Amino acid sequence: MDIKNGTLKCVLFCALCFSVFFTSCEWVTIEPITPELPPPDVEISFSTDIQPIFTDKCVACHPSTAGLDLSEGNSWTSIQNGRINSTTPAESLIYTKPDPSGSHPVKYSTTEAALVLRWIEEGAKNN
């Protein structure tokens, strides 16, 4: 009888702990980060909006001596060879590789990713 009583107490204690634990949890809704972009009527500039991202995030591993040269003055030409998909901009390698959710070691911030994507959607001009 004592074993059943002890088992019952253990089960009740575990149930009590379980219920206290889960009733004390608080759910917090995390709002998605909305990137700060220029207004839609303002064109994204490669030299003032995109190249600074490459300089800050990419040039350390992609300098002029690398196969993919993202240094200033060379980057636009370097990414034209298969790294921009004008048909489906969101599939462009220059966008997907360092995407915040991607596996690349260096990632764009949400705003940087949105800028790069919009620049590609606008025609990836060398402006």
Short mmCIF file of C-alpha atoms in Angstrom, two decimals:
data_model
loop_
_atom_site.label_atom_id
_atom_site.label_comp_id
_atom_site.label_asym_id
_atom_site.label_seq_id
_atom_site.Cartn_x
_atom_site.Cartn_y
_atom_site.Cartn_z
CA MET A 1 0.00 0.00 0.00
CA ASP A 2 2.87 2.36 0.77
CA ILE A 3 4.36 1.90 -2.71
CA LYS A 4 1.07 2.87 -4.38
CA ASN A 5 0.72 5.83 -2.03
CA GLY A 6 4.31 6.95 -2.77
CA THR A 7 3.80 6.55 -6.52
CA LEU A 8 0.56 8.52 -6.35
CA LYS A 9 2.29 11.33 -4.43
CA CYS A 10 5.11 11.38 -6.98
CA VAL A 11 2.67 11.55 -9.91
CA LEU A 12 0.65 14.31 -8.22
CA PHE A 13 3.81 16.27 -7.41
CA CYS A 14 5.04 15.97 -11.01
CA ALA A 15 1.63 17.04 -12.33
CA LEU A 16 1.66 20.04 -9.99
CA CYS A 17 5.17 21.05 -11.08
CA PHE A 18 4.23 20.57 -14.72
CA SER A 19 1.12 22.74 -14.41
CA VAL A 20 2.93 25.48 -12.45
CA PHE A 21 5.72 25.52 -15.01
CA PHE A 22 3.44 25.87 -18.01
CA THR A 23 1.01 28.33 -16.46
CA SER A 24 3.89 30.62 -15.56
CA CYS A 25 5.12 30.77 -19.15
CA GLU A 26 4.44 33.98 -20.99
CA TRP A 27 4.10 34.17 -24.74
CA VAL A 28 5.58 37.25 -26.32
CA THR A 29 4.87 38.11 -29.90
CA ILE A 30 8.02 39.18 -31.67
CA GLU A 31 7.30 41.63 -34.43
CA PRO A 32 9.30 41.07 -37.61
CA ILE A 33 11.99 43.62 -38.31
CA THR A 34 10.89 45.91 -41.10
CA PRO A 35 13.88 47.08 -43.11
CA GLU A 36 14.36 50.81 -43.51
CA LEU A 37 14.54 51.44 -47.22
CA PRO A 38 14.40 54.59 -49.31
CA PRO A 39 10.92 55.42 -50.60
CA PRO A 40 9.81 53.36 -53.63
CA ASP A 41 10.22 56.35 -55.96
CA VAL A 42 13.92 56.69 -55.01
CA GLU A 43 16.18 54.42 -57.04
CA ILE A 44 18.76 52.32 -55.19
CA SER A 45 22.26 53.41 -56.16
CA PHE A 46 25.02 50.85 -56.60
CA SER A 47 27.78 53.26 -55.59
CA THR A 48 26.08 54.74 -52.51
CA ASP A 49 23.82 51.89 -51.32
CA ILE A 50 25.25 48.55 -52.50
CA GLN A 51 29.04 48.99 -52.72
CA PRO A 52 29.27 50.12 -49.05
CA ILE A 53 27.60 46.81 -48.08
CA PHE A 54 30.16 44.87 -50.13
CA THR A 55 33.01 46.92 -48.67
CA ASP A 56 31.80 46.37 -45.11
CA LYS A 57 30.76 42.72 -45.32
CA CYS A 58 32.43 41.09 -48.30
CA VAL A 59 35.79 42.55 -49.34
CA ALA A 60 37.72 40.88 -46.51
CA CYS A 61 37.13 37.50 -48.18
CA HIS A 62 36.48 38.70 -51.74
CA PRO A 63 39.33 41.15 -52.53
CA SER A 64 40.79 41.92 -55.96
CA THR A 65 42.94 38.77 -55.76
CA ALA A 66 39.92 36.47 -55.29
CA GLY A 67 37.77 34.84 -57.94
CA LEU A 68 34.85 37.04 -56.93
CA ASP A 69 36.21 40.57 -56.61
CA LEU A 70 33.86 42.76 -54.58
CA SER A 71 36.33 45.60 -54.11
CA GLU A 72 35.29 49.09 -55.10
CA GLY A 73 35.63 49.68 -58.82
CA ASN A 74 35.53 45.97 -59.69
CA SER A 75 32.50 44.54 -57.91
CA TRP A 76 29.77 45.45 -60.39
CA THR A 77 31.60 43.77 -63.28
CA SER A 78 32.49 40.79 -61.11
CA ILE A 79 28.89 40.02 -60.10
CA GLN A 80 27.53 40.23 -63.66
CA ASN A 81 28.87 36.75 -64.43
CA GLY A 82 26.03 34.52 -63.21
CA ARG A 83 25.49 36.10 -59.81
CA ILE A 84 22.49 38.22 -60.77
CA ASN A 85 19.24 36.62 -61.91
CA SER A 86 17.24 39.37 -63.59
CA THR A 87 14.32 37.00 -64.26
CA THR A 88 13.96 35.95 -60.62
CA PRO A 89 15.88 38.51 -58.52
CA ALA A 90 15.27 36.65 -55.25
CA GLU A 91 17.30 33.73 -56.67
CA SER A 92 20.37 35.87 -57.42
CA LEU A 93 23.49 34.45 -55.77
CA ILE A 94 24.64 37.89 -54.66
CA TYR A 95 21.38 38.05 -52.70
CA THR A 96 20.90 34.45 -51.52
CA LYS A 97 24.44 33.55 -50.40
CA PRO A 98 24.80 36.14 -47.60
CA ASP A 99 21.05 36.28 -46.88
CA PRO A 100 20.27 36.61 -43.13
CA SER A 101 18.76 33.12 -43.10
CA GLY A 102 21.44 31.58 -45.33
CA SER A 103 24.51 29.50 -44.49
CA HIS A 104 27.20 31.94 -45.67
CA PRO A 105 29.59 32.87 -42.82
CA VAL A 106 28.96 36.60 -43.26
CA LYS A 107 25.33 37.64 -43.55
CA TYR A 108 23.50 40.75 -44.67
CA SER A 109 21.35 42.51 -42.13
CA THR A 110 17.64 42.52 -42.95
CA THR A 111 17.94 46.05 -44.34
CA GLU A 112 21.03 45.22 -46.41
CA ALA A 113 19.35 42.14 -47.88
CA ALA A 114 16.28 44.21 -48.78
CA LEU A 115 18.48 46.87 -50.41
CA VAL A 116 20.36 44.31 -52.50
CA LEU A 117 17.14 42.61 -53.60
CA ARG A 118 15.48 45.90 -54.52
CA TRP A 119 18.58 47.00 -56.44
CA ILE A 120 18.44 43.76 -58.46
CA GLU A 121 14.68 44.19 -59.02
CA GLU A 122 15.39 47.70 -60.33
CA GLY A 123 17.76 46.27 -62.95
CA ALA A 124 21.07 46.01 -61.03
CA LYS A 125 22.35 49.21 -62.62
CA ASN A 126 25.92 50.44 -62.26
CA ASN A 127 24.85 53.84 -60.96
#
